[in-house]
Coordinates of C-alpha atoms in Angstrom, one line a residue:
X7 CA -64.7 37.6 191.4
X8 CA -60.2 38.1 191.9
X9 CA -59.6 40.3 194.4
X10 CA -58.9 44.0 193.6
X11 CA -56.8 45.9 196.8
X12 CA -53.0 45.4 195.7
X13 CA -50.2 46.6 198.4
X14 CA -48.3 49.4 196.0
X15 CA -44.7 48.5 195.3
X16 CA -42.1 50.5 197.3
X17 CA -40.6 52.8 194.5
X18 CA -44.6 54.1 193.6
X19 CA -45.1 54.1 197.7
X20 CA -42.1 56.4 198.0
X21 CA -42.9 58.2 195.3
X22 CA -46.4 59.4 196.3
X23 CA -44.9 59.7 200.0
X24 CA -42.2 62.4 198.4
X25 CA -45.2 64.6 196.9
X26 CA -45.4 65.8 199.8
X27 CA -42.0 66.0 201.5
X28 CA -40.1 67.1 198.5
X29 CA -42.3 69.9 196.6
X30 CA -39.6 71.2 194.4
X31 CA -35.6 71.0 195.0
X32 CA -35.7 74.1 198.1
X33 CA -37.4 70.7 199.8
X34 CA -34.3 68.8 199.4
X35 CA -32.0 71.7 200.8
X36 CA -33.7 72.1 204.2
X37 CA -34.0 68.4 204.5
X38 CA -30.2 68.0 204.2
X39 CA -29.0 70.7 205.9
X40 CA -31.2 69.8 209.1
X41 CA -29.8 66.4 208.8
X42 CA -26.6 67.8 208.6
X43 CA -27.1 69.9 211.8
X44 CA -29.0 66.6 213.4
X45 CA -24.9 65.3 212.6
X46 CA -23.5 67.2 214.6
X47 CA -21.7 69.1 212.1
X48 CA -19.7 72.7 212.9
X49 CA -18.9 73.1 208.5
X50 CA -21.7 73.0 206.3
X51 CA -21.5 73.1 202.2
X52 CA -24.4 73.8 200.0
X53 CA -24.0 73.4 196.2
X54 CA -26.2 73.7 193.7
X55 CA -26.3 73.4 190.2
X56 CA -29.3 75.1 188.0
X57 CA -31.4 75.8 190.6
X58 CA -31.4 72.9 192.3
X59 CA -32.8 70.7 189.3
X60 CA -29.4 69.2 188.0
X61 CA -27.8 69.5 191.6
X62 CA -28.2 69.7 194.9
X63 CA -25.1 68.9 197.4
X64 CA -24.2 69.0 201.3
X65 CA -21.0 68.1 203.0
X66 CA -20.7 68.5 206.1
X67 CA -18.0 67.6 209.0
X68 CA -20.5 65.7 210.8
X69 CA -20.5 62.3 213.0
X70 CA -20.9 59.7 209.8
X71 CA -22.8 57.1 209.0
X72 CA -21.4 53.2 209.2
X73 CA -21.5 51.0 206.2
X74 CA -25.6 49.5 207.0
X75 CA -26.8 53.1 208.6
X76 CA -26.1 54.6 205.6
X77 CA -28.1 51.8 203.9
X78 CA -30.3 51.8 206.4
X79 CA -31.0 55.7 205.7
X80 CA -32.5 55.6 203.1
X81 CA -35.7 53.5 204.0
X82 CA -39.3 54.7 204.8
X83 CA -39.5 56.0 208.7
X84 CA -35.4 54.2 208.9
X85 CA -34.8 57.3 212.0
X86 CA -32.1 57.5 215.3
X87 CA -34.5 59.7 217.0
X88 CA -37.7 57.5 218.4
X89 CA -37.5 54.4 219.5
X90 CA -40.6 55.0 221.7
X91 CA -44.0 57.5 221.0
X92 CA -43.1 59.1 224.4
X93 CA -39.9 60.5 222.4
X94 CA -42.3 61.6 219.8
X95 CA -43.1 64.7 222.0
X96 CA -39.7 65.1 223.6
X97 CA -38.1 65.8 220.4
X98 CA -35.6 68.4 219.7
X99 CA -33.4 67.5 216.7
X100 CA -35.1 69.0 212.7
X101 CA -35.6 65.7 211.3
X102 CA -37.0 62.4 213.4
X103 CA -40.1 61.0 211.0
X104 CA -37.2 59.1 208.7
X105 CA -39.2 60.4 205.4
X106 CA -36.8 62.8 203.7
X107 CA -34.0 60.7 202.6
X108 CA -36.7 57.7 201.4
X109 CA -38.4 60.7 199.5
X110 CA -35.2 62.2 197.8
X111 CA -33.8 58.7 196.6
X112 CA -37.7 58.4 195.0
X113 CA -37.5 61.2 192.9
X114 CA -33.7 62.0 192.1
X115 CA -30.7 60.2 191.3
X116 CA -28.5 59.8 195.1
X117 CA -24.8 59.6 196.1
X118 CA -23.7 59.5 199.4
X119 CA -20.6 59.0 201.1
X120 CA -20.4 59.1 204.8
X121 CA -17.5 58.1 207.4
X122 CA -17.6 58.1 210.7
X123 CA -13.9 59.0 212.6
X124 CA -13.6 55.4 213.7
X125 CA -13.5 54.0 210.5
X126 CA -10.6 54.1 208.1
X127 CA -13.0 53.8 205.2
X128 CA -15.9 55.4 204.5
X129 CA -19.0 53.9 202.5
X130 CA -20.6 55.0 199.1
X131 CA -24.2 54.6 198.5
X132 CA -26.0 54.7 194.5
X133 CA -29.1 55.1 194.5
X134 CA -31.3 55.2 191.0
X135 CA -35.2 55.3 191.5
X136 CA -35.3 54.2 195.6
X137 CA -32.9 51.1 194.5
X138 CA -29.6 50.6 195.3
X139 CA -27.7 50.2 192.1
X140 CA -24.1 50.3 194.0
X141 CA -22.8 49.7 197.5
X142 CA -18.7 49.9 198.3
X143 CA -16.4 51.2 200.1
X144 CA -14.4 54.2 200.0
X145 CA -12.3 57.0 200.9
X146 CA -13.9 60.1 202.5
X147 CA -13.4 62.5 205.3
X148 CA -15.5 62.4 208.5
X149 CA -18.7 63.6 207.7
X150 CA -21.4 62.8 204.9
X151 CA -21.6 64.0 201.7
X152 CA -24.9 63.7 199.9
X153 CA -25.7 64.2 196.0
X154 CA -29.5 64.8 194.8
X155 CA -29.7 64.8 190.6
X156 CA -31.7 65.6 187.8
X157 CA -34.4 66.7 190.4
X158 CA -37.9 64.5 189.0
X159 CA -36.2 62.3 186.3
X160 CA -38.6 59.8 186.4
X161 CA -41.8 61.7 186.9
X162 CA -41.4 64.3 184.3
X163 CA -44.9 65.8 184.8
X164 CA -43.3 67.5 188.1
X165 CA -40.6 68.5 186.1
X166 CA -42.7 70.3 184.3
X167 CA -44.1 72.0 187.3
X168 CA -41.2 73.3 188.8
X169 CA -40.4 77.5 187.8
X170 CA -38.4 79.6 186.6
X171 CA -34.2 78.9 187.6
X172 CA -34.3 82.4 189.4
X173 CA -37.7 81.3 191.0
X174 CA -36.5 78.3 191.8
X175 CA -32.9 79.9 193.4
X176 CA -34.9 82.4 195.5
X177 CA -36.5 79.4 197.3
X178 CA -33.2 77.6 198.4
X179 CA -32.0 80.7 199.7
X180 CA -35.1 81.4 201.4
X181 CA -34.7 77.9 203.1
X182 CA -30.2 78.2 203.6
X183 CA -31.0 82.3 205.2
X184 CA -33.2 80.1 207.8
X185 CA -31.2 77.3 208.9
X186 CA -28.2 80.0 209.3
X187 CA -29.9 82.1 211.0
X188 CA -31.3 79.0 213.6
X189 CA -27.6 78.1 214.1
X190 CA -25.4 81.1 213.9
X191 CA -22.8 79.1 215.6
X192 CA -22.0 77.1 212.9
X193 CA -20.5 77.4 209.8
X194 CA -22.5 77.9 206.3
X195 CA -21.7 78.5 203.0
X196 CA -23.8 78.5 199.3
X197 CA -22.1 78.0 196.5
X198 CA -24.4 78.3 193.1
X199 CA -23.3 76.8 189.1
X200 CA -19.9 77.7 190.7
X201 CA -20.2 80.7 192.2
X202 CA -19.5 81.6 195.7
X203 CA -23.2 83.5 196.8
X204 CA -22.6 83.1 201.0
X205 CA -19.8 82.4 203.2
X206 CA -21.1 83.0 207.4
X207 CA -18.3 82.2 209.6
X208 CA -19.1 81.2 212.5
X209 CA -20.6 83.4 215.4
X210 CA -23.7 85.2 217.4
X211 CA -27.1 86.5 216.7
X212 CA -26.3 89.4 215.8
X213 CA -23.6 89.0 213.8
X214 CA -25.3 86.2 211.6
X215 CA -28.3 88.8 211.1
X216 CA -25.9 91.3 209.8
X217 CA -24.3 89.6 207.2
X218 CA -27.0 88.1 206.1
X219 CA -29.5 91.6 205.7
X220 CA -26.1 94.2 205.9
X221 CA -24.0 96.2 208.0
X222 CA -26.1 99.1 208.2
X223 CA -28.5 96.9 210.6
X224 CA -25.7 97.0 213.3
X225 CA -26.9 100.0 215.0
X226 CA -30.6 99.9 214.5
X227 CA -31.3 96.1 216.7
X228 CA -33.0 95.7 219.5
X229 CA -32.3 93.2 222.4
X230 CA -35.3 90.9 223.1
X231 CA -34.6 88.6 226.1
X232 CA -37.5 87.5 228.4
X233 CA -37.9 84.5 230.7
X234 CA -40.5 83.0 232.4
X235 CA -41.1 79.1 234.0
X236 CA -42.9 78.4 231.2
X237 CA -41.0 79.8 228.3
X238 CA -38.4 81.5 227.2
X239 CA -37.8 84.4 223.9
X240 CA -34.3 86.1 222.6
X241 CA -33.3 87.4 219.4
X242 CA -33.8 91.0 218.4
X243 CA -35.8 93.3 216.5
X244 CA -35.2 96.2 214.1
X245 CA -35.9 99.7 215.0
X246 CA -38.9 101.3 214.0
X247 CA -37.1 103.3 211.2
X248 CA -35.7 100.1 209.8
X249 CA -40.0 99.1 208.7
X250 CA -40.1 97.9 204.9
X251 CA -42.6 97.7 202.9
X252 CA -42.1 94.5 202.4
X253 CA -42.3 91.5 204.8
X254 CA -39.2 89.8 204.7
X255 CA -36.7 90.6 207.3
X256 CA -39.3 88.3 209.3
X257 CA -38.3 84.7 211.2
X258 CA -39.4 83.2 213.9
X259 CA -37.6 80.5 215.3
X260 CA -39.9 77.5 217.8
X261 CA -36.4 75.3 219.9
X262 CA -34.7 76.4 216.4
X263 CA -36.8 74.9 214.3
X264 CA -38.4 78.2 211.8
X265 CA -42.3 78.5 211.2
X266 CA -45.0 80.5 209.8
X267 CA -47.4 81.7 212.0
X268 CA -49.9 84.7 211.5
X269 CA -51.1 84.1 214.6
X270 CA -47.5 85.1 216.5
X271 CA -47.0 87.7 213.7
X272 CA -50.0 89.5 214.6
X273 CA -48.5 89.5 218.2
X274 CA -45.5 91.4 217.2
X275 CA -47.8 93.8 214.2
X276 CA -49.8 94.8 217.7
X277 CA -46.0 95.4 219.6
X278 CA -45.1 97.7 216.8
X279 CA -48.4 99.4 216.1
X280 CA -47.8 102.7 217.8
X281 CA -44.5 103.5 216.7
X282 CA -44.8 102.3 213.0
X283 CA -47.0 103.3 210.0
X284 CA -49.8 101.0 209.3
X285 CA -48.5 99.1 205.9
X286 CA -45.6 98.7 207.4
X287 CA -43.4 95.6 208.9
X288 CA -41.1 95.4 210.7
X289 CA -38.0 93.6 211.0
X290 CA -37.4 90.4 213.3
X291 CA -35.4 87.7 214.3
X292 CA -37.2 86.0 217.2
X293 CA -36.2 82.3 219.1
X294 CA -38.8 80.8 221.3
X295 CA -37.8 78.1 223.4
X296 CA -40.5 75.7 225.0
X297 CA -41.0 71.9 226.8
X298 CA -41.7 70.2 223.2
X299 CA -44.5 68.3 225.2
X300 CA -46.2 71.9 224.5
X301 CA -46.0 71.7 221.0
X302 CA -46.6 69.1 218.1
X303 CA -44.7 70.0 214.9
X304 CA -45.3 66.4 213.3
X305 CA -49.4 68.3 211.8
X306 CA -47.4 69.2 208.3
X307 CA -44.9 67.1 206.4
X308 CA -42.2 70.6 206.0
X309 CA -42.5 70.7 209.9
X310 CA -43.6 74.8 209.1
X311 CA -46.1 74.5 210.2
X312 CA -47.2 73.9 214.5
X313 CA -49.6 73.6 217.0
X314 CA -49.1 75.2 220.5
X315 CA -51.3 74.1 223.7
X316 CA -52.1 77.3 224.6
X317 CA -51.4 79.7 221.8
X318 CA -53.0 83.4 223.9
X319 CA -50.2 82.4 226.5
X320 CA -47.6 82.9 223.8
X321 CA -48.9 85.5 221.9
X322 CA -48.9 87.6 224.7
X323 CA -45.5 87.0 226.2
X324 CA -44.3 87.5 222.9
X325 CA -45.9 91.2 222.4
X326 CA -45.1 92.5 225.9
X327 CA -41.7 91.1 225.5
X328 CA -41.0 93.2 222.2
X329 CA -43.0 96.1 224.0
X330 CA -40.2 96.0 226.7
X331 CA -37.6 95.5 224.5
X332 CA -38.9 99.2 222.1
X333 CA -39.5 100.9 225.5
X334 CA -36.3 100.1 227.6
X335 CA -33.8 100.4 224.2
X336 CA -35.7 103.3 222.5
X337 CA -33.6 106.0 221.0
X338 CA -34.8 108.9 223.3
X339 CA -33.2 112.7 223.9
X340 CA -30.9 112.4 226.4
X341 CA -30.6 115.2 229.4
X342 CA -27.0 116.5 229.2
X343 CA -25.4 117.8 232.4
X344 CA -22.0 118.5 231.6
X345 CA -22.4 122.5 232.5
X346 CA -21.0 124.5 228.7
X347 CA -18.1 126.7 230.0
X348 CA -19.1 129.6 228.1
X349 CA -22.4 130.2 230.6
X350 CA -19.7 130.9 233.6
X351 CA -18.7 133.8 232.0
X352 CA -22.1 135.2 231.2
X353 CA -22.5 138.9 232.8
X354 CA -26.0 137.2 234.8
X355 CA -23.6 135.1 236.9
X356 CA -20.2 137.5 236.5
X357 CA -22.1 140.9 238.1
X358 CA -23.8 141.0 241.3
X359 CA -27.5 141.6 241.3
X360 CA -27.9 144.9 243.0
X361 CA -30.7 146.6 244.7
X362 CA -31.6 149.1 242.0
X363 CA -31.6 146.0 239.4
X364 CA -34.1 144.0 242.0
X365 CA -36.4 147.0 241.7
X366 CA -36.2 147.7 238.4
X367 CA -37.1 143.7 237.9
X368 CA -39.9 143.8 240.1
X369 CA -41.6 146.6 238.6
X370 CA -42.4 145.6 235.0
X371 CA -45.5 143.6 234.1
X372 CA -44.2 140.0 233.8
X373 CA -42.8 139.6 237.0
X374 CA -45.8 140.9 238.5
X375 CA -48.4 138.7 236.8
X376 CA -45.5 135.4 237.5
X377 CA -45.3 136.4 241.4
X378 CA -49.4 136.8 242.0
X379 CA -50.2 133.9 243.9
X380 CA -52.6 131.7 240.9
X381 CA -52.6 134.0 238.5
X382 CA -49.6 132.7 236.4
X383 CA -51.5 133.1 233.5
X384 CA -52.4 136.9 232.7
X385 CA -51.7 139.2 230.0
X386 CA -52.0 142.5 230.8
X387 CA -54.7 144.5 229.1
X388 CA -53.4 148.1 229.8
X389 CA -52.7 150.4 226.9
X390 CA -48.9 150.1 227.8
X391 CA -48.6 146.2 228.3
X392 CA -45.6 144.9 226.0
X393 CA -48.0 142.1 224.7
X394 CA -50.3 145.4 222.9
X395 CA -48.6 144.7 219.2
X396 CA -50.1 141.8 219.0
X397 CA -53.2 142.6 218.9
X398 CA -52.3 145.1 215.9
X399 CA -50.5 142.1 214.1
X400 CA -53.1 139.9 214.6
X401 CA -56.5 142.4 214.7
X402 CA -58.4 143.9 211.5
X403 CA -56.4 146.5 209.6
X404 CA -57.4 150.4 209.8
X405 CA -60.3 151.4 207.4
X406 CA -58.5 153.0 204.0
X407 CA -61.1 155.1 201.9
X408 CA -60.1 152.7 198.8
X409 CA -61.1 149.6 201.1
X410 CA -64.6 147.4 199.8
X411 CA -67.7 148.6 201.7
X412 CA -68.7 146.1 204.5
X413 CA -70.9 143.9 204.0
X414 CA -74.9 144.3 204.6
X415 CA -76.4 143.2 207.4
X416 CA -79.8 141.0 206.6
X417 CA -81.3 143.7 207.8
X418 CA -80.9 145.7 204.6
X419 CA -83.2 142.3 202.9
X420 CA -86.6 142.0 203.1
X421 CA -87.7 138.6 204.6
X422 CA -87.9 135.7 202.7
X423 CA -89.4 132.3 202.7
X424 CA -86.6 129.1 204.1
X425 CA -87.5 127.1 201.5
X426 CA -86.7 130.0 199.1
X427 CA -83.5 130.1 200.3
X428 CA -82.3 126.6 200.7
X429 CA -83.4 126.1 196.7
X430 CA -81.3 129.7 195.4
X431 CA -77.9 127.8 197.3
X432 CA -78.7 125.1 195.7
X433 CA -79.4 126.4 192.1
X434 CA -75.5 128.1 192.8
X435 CA -74.1 125.2 194.0
X436 CA -74.9 123.2 191.1
X437 CA -74.6 126.0 188.8
X438 CA -71.3 126.4 190.4
X439 CA -70.7 122.5 190.2
X440 CA -69.3 121.7 186.8
X441 CA -66.6 118.9 187.2
X442 CA -66.8 115.3 189.4
X443 CA -67.4 115.4 193.1
X444 CA -65.5 113.3 195.5
X445 CA -67.5 111.5 197.5
X446 CA -65.7 109.9 201.3
X447 CA -62.2 110.3 199.5
X448 CA -63.3 107.1 197.8
X449 CA -65.6 107.1 195.0
X450 CA -65.6 109.9 192.4
X451 CA -69.7 110.9 191.4
X452 CA -69.9 112.3 187.5
X453 CA -73.1 113.2 186.1
X454 CA -73.5 111.9 182.5
X455 CA -76.1 112.1 180.3
X456 CA -78.4 109.1 181.4
X457 CA -78.0 110.2 184.9
X458 CA -74.6 110.1 187.0
X459 CA -72.0 107.0 187.3
X460 CA -70.2 106.3 190.9
X461 CA -66.4 105.3 190.3
X462 CA -64.2 103.7 192.8
X463 CA -61.0 105.7 192.3
X464 CA -58.7 103.1 193.6
X465 CA -59.9 100.0 191.0
X466 CA -60.3 102.6 188.4
X467 CA -56.6 103.8 188.8
X468 CA -55.2 100.8 188.6
X469 CA -56.9 99.5 185.7
X470 CA -55.6 102.6 184.1
X471 CA -52.3 101.8 185.4
X472 CA -52.6 98.1 184.4
X473 CA -52.9 98.6 180.8
X474 CA -50.4 101.7 180.8
X475 CA -48.1 98.7 181.9
X476 CA -48.5 96.8 179.7
X477 CA -48.3 98.7 176.1
X478 CA -45.4 100.2 178.2
X479 CA -43.5 96.4 177.8
X480 CA -45.1 96.0 174.8
X481 CA -44.5 99.7 172.7
X482 CA -43.1 102.1 174.0
X483 CA -41.0 102.0 177.8
X484 CA -42.4 104.5 180.6
X485 CA -40.0 107.9 180.7
X486 CA -38.3 108.0 183.7
X487 CA -37.1 110.1 185.8
X488 CA -33.8 110.5 186.5
X489 CA -33.2 111.3 191.0
X490 CA -31.3 113.8 192.0
X491 CA -29.3 111.9 194.0
X492 CA -29.5 108.3 193.2
X493 CA -30.1 105.9 196.5
X494 CA -28.7 102.9 197.4
X495 CA -31.0 99.9 198.0
X496 CA -29.9 96.7 200.2
X497 CA -32.5 93.9 200.1
X498 CA -32.8 90.6 200.9
X499 CA -31.2 87.8 199.2
X500 CA -33.8 86.4 197.9
X501 CA -35.2 89.5 196.7
X502 CA -32.3 90.1 195.2
X503 CA -32.5 87.5 192.9
X504 CA -36.6 88.7 192.4
X505 CA -34.9 91.9 191.5
X506 CA -32.0 91.0 189.1
X507 CA -34.8 88.3 186.9
X508 CA -36.9 91.2 186.3
X509 CA -34.5 94.4 185.7
X510 CA -35.2 94.4 181.8
X511 CA -38.6 95.0 182.4
X512 CA -38.0 97.2 185.2
X513 CA -36.6 99.4 183.0
X514 CA -39.5 99.2 180.1
X515 CA -41.6 100.9 182.7
X516 CA -39.4 103.6 184.4
X517 CA -37.2 101.8 186.6
X518 CA -33.6 103.0 186.1
X519 CA -31.6 100.2 188.5
X520 CA -28.1 99.3 188.5
X521 CA -26.7 96.7 190.9
X522 CA -24.3 97.1 192.9
X523 CA -22.6 94.4 194.5
X524 CA -24.1 91.0 195.8
X525 CA -27.7 92.2 197.1
X526 CA -27.8 95.7 196.4
X527 CA -28.8 98.1 193.8
X528 CA -28.5 101.6 192.4
X529 CA -31.7 103.4 192.1
X530 CA -31.0 106.4 189.6
X531 CA -34.5 106.9 188.3
X532 CA -38.1 106.3 189.0
X533 CA -41.1 106.2 186.4
X534 CA -42.8 109.5 186.1
X535 CA -45.4 109.2 187.8
X536 CA -43.7 108.4 190.8
X537 CA -43.2 110.9 193.9
X538 CA -39.8 111.5 193.8
X539 CA -37.9 110.8 197.2
X540 CA -39.9 107.8 197.4
X541 CA -37.8 105.1 195.4
X542 CA -37.6 102.9 198.0
X543 CA -40.7 102.6 199.4
X544 CA -42.4 101.9 196.0
X545 CA -39.6 99.5 194.8
X546 CA -40.4 97.3 198.3
X547 CA -43.9 97.8 197.5
X548 CA -43.5 96.8 194.3
X549 CA -41.7 92.9 195.2
X550 CA -44.5 92.7 198.2
X551 CA -47.2 92.8 195.3
X552 CA -45.0 90.8 193.7
X553 CA -44.5 88.1 195.9
X554 CA -48.8 88.2 197.0
X555 CA -49.3 87.4 193.4
X556 CA -46.6 84.2 193.2
X557 CA -49.3 81.4 193.9
X558 CA -50.8 82.3 190.8
X559 CA -49.9 79.9 188.5
X560 CA -52.5 81.0 185.5
X561 CA -49.7 84.3 185.0
X562 CA -46.4 84.0 184.4
X563 CA -43.6 86.7 185.4
X564 CA -44.3 89.6 183.4
X565 CA -48.2 89.6 183.9
X566 CA -47.5 89.3 187.7
X567 CA -45.1 92.1 187.6
X568 CA -47.9 94.5 185.9
X569 CA -50.3 93.5 188.3
X570 CA -48.2 94.2 191.2
X571 CA -47.3 97.8 189.9
X572 CA -50.3 98.7 189.4
X573 CA -51.9 97.4 192.9
X574 CA -48.9 99.2 194.0
X575 CA -49.1 102.6 192.3
X576 CA -53.0 103.0 192.7
X577 CA -54.3 105.8 194.0
X578 CA -55.0 105.0 197.8
X579 CA -58.9 105.4 198.8
X580 CA -58.5 108.0 201.8
X581 CA -56.5 110.5 199.4
X582 CA -58.5 113.1 198.4
X583 CA -57.9 114.9 194.8
X584 CA -59.1 117.5 193.0
X585 CA -61.5 118.3 190.1
X586 CA -59.3 118.1 187.0
X587 CA -57.6 114.3 189.1
X588 CA -61.0 112.9 188.7
X589 CA -61.9 114.2 185.5
X590 CA -58.6 112.4 184.0
X591 CA -59.3 109.5 186.1
X592 CA -63.1 109.2 184.4
X593 CA -61.4 110.1 180.5
X594 CA -58.4 107.3 181.1
X595 CA -60.7 104.9 182.8
X596 CA -63.2 105.1 179.7
X597 CA -60.4 104.5 177.2
X598 CA -59.9 101.9 178.3
X599 CA -60.4 98.1 176.7
X600 CA -61.7 96.7 179.4
X601 CA -63.1 100.0 181.8
X602 CA -65.4 98.7 184.0
X603 CA -63.2 95.9 186.1
X604 CA -59.8 95.8 187.8
X605 CA -57.1 93.8 186.8
X606 CA -57.8 91.9 190.2
X607 CA -61.6 91.3 189.0
X608 CA -63.6 94.2 190.6
X609 CA -66.0 96.8 189.4
X610 CA -64.1 100.2 188.9
X611 CA -67.5 102.2 188.5
X612 CA -71.6 101.8 189.2
X613 CA -74.1 103.5 186.9
X614 CA -76.8 105.3 187.7
X615 CA -80.1 105.9 185.4
X616 CA -82.3 108.7 185.6
X617 CA -85.5 106.1 185.4
X618 CA -84.0 104.7 188.1
X619 CA -83.9 107.7 190.3
X620 CA -87.6 108.5 188.9
X621 CA -88.6 105.1 190.7
X622 CA -87.0 105.4 193.6
X623 CA -88.3 108.8 194.2
X624 CA -91.8 108.0 193.2
X625 CA -91.5 110.6 190.4
X626 CA -94.0 109.7 187.0
X627 CA -97.0 108.0 189.5

């Protein structure tokens, strides 16, 4: 029988490996930008066409490569940074495994130009599906230009899984922002479809944060800086008033590498626990520096998930550093020790305190009260007290002839049994209670002919809003409540891309938004059922919900938007409701096409039948 195990050809092996490293255009952006940083560049330019599907190009003024290195860099596991296993635990550069360029070359068409300062000519290489088609000398500036064209041209199934241009561009902007934040001393620019989206000059970390997030943050950042023998932390957190309903303004870097860590994020949230609402997210850009031997960054192909040898130390250190920063730089009212010149002219200072005035003061009840030993709390009960009029103000009014008679005393009635009193009161309460009842401000209890139902007010309202918003997109737009004072909403660049994409649907759902600058919108109106003055929180909450739904590929953009709005605007658990509000929820719920479940699949109500209740209480047996 013939042998059946064969070695995969290099191009197929590279395509399989590329599935781990290059998942979308943003993956290539990250790898190419980090390579440019590792090359010692001071100016890095990113050029994008068609959200990276047609072109991702990075141009840098770094050290460049020789013709041999330019060819070798596309081989799998070819790297200049690791020569022994010990080097793997002392990594401080961004790219080190030699997978990125090989993976990029396996799923796209690549053109590279590179020249070192000591060389007169540079090297041009053209690669197609991992095969080098051409290599020749060329004229080129010092540094490297690498262009990735037609991503996944040879893997059409992978290309079909890419999302809309706006969604892919949002991921590209996210990766660009992260690298730009990590290296504020370098110049970065991003050009998309011939238009410049960003240009960041070299500067301090604070300048870079403000240029990305907006000038209004300039006076709202708190410095975080703590050092120990084990680790250091530096960066900025936003003052409590900058907390938002969306978690986009949160960045953690370990040894200048952006990471995602729910554990460390929890430490930050705990540090802010007593200063911001529980459903808000603080701004932070924090850098942790520690010995690479304490960190394992080789646990995931994207290197965004890393492991620490002792996470508890980091948790305590991050939490205490932020608490210390907030305490040290908190805005508190300052005592003014400069004496107002007008005070010097008061009679109490300019006129002498004579013996006659002293005697008059000593005779008052207030003087006696506060000069008696341990009796500062005494209130004079005499009729001559200056506080007597307070009794008249808060005491019962004097009786008048036309007043109602006093209520009868218990002795005016014959004695009755306790059981009959309870029964009588319950009958009165049952007679008065004609509408639904709220239970623990979460559920609505309502009587029906066959028994009663218990409604989850949040899930029910979410179903109502979901169907209302679907009708608005399909038939009649929702009425807009115009704001008396339009608000300016400045968003993260990636969030601004989402809003631009959703603008027509948002307008049909009652939002009146108008672009105002690159990442800014003017909010002129919101859906009529949203409370006035809550416009910014409403949009931020909507964005957060939309991003939470973004991983659900089974839903299109409109479906995700409608679900996000329904969840964001639904009545929260714990909110007291009037009888009319509860009845409206019940009526509207049972007018829905699917009243029994929320859009997310949770139940909206439970019914209890009289027959079941009788069995529970052993009635009829």
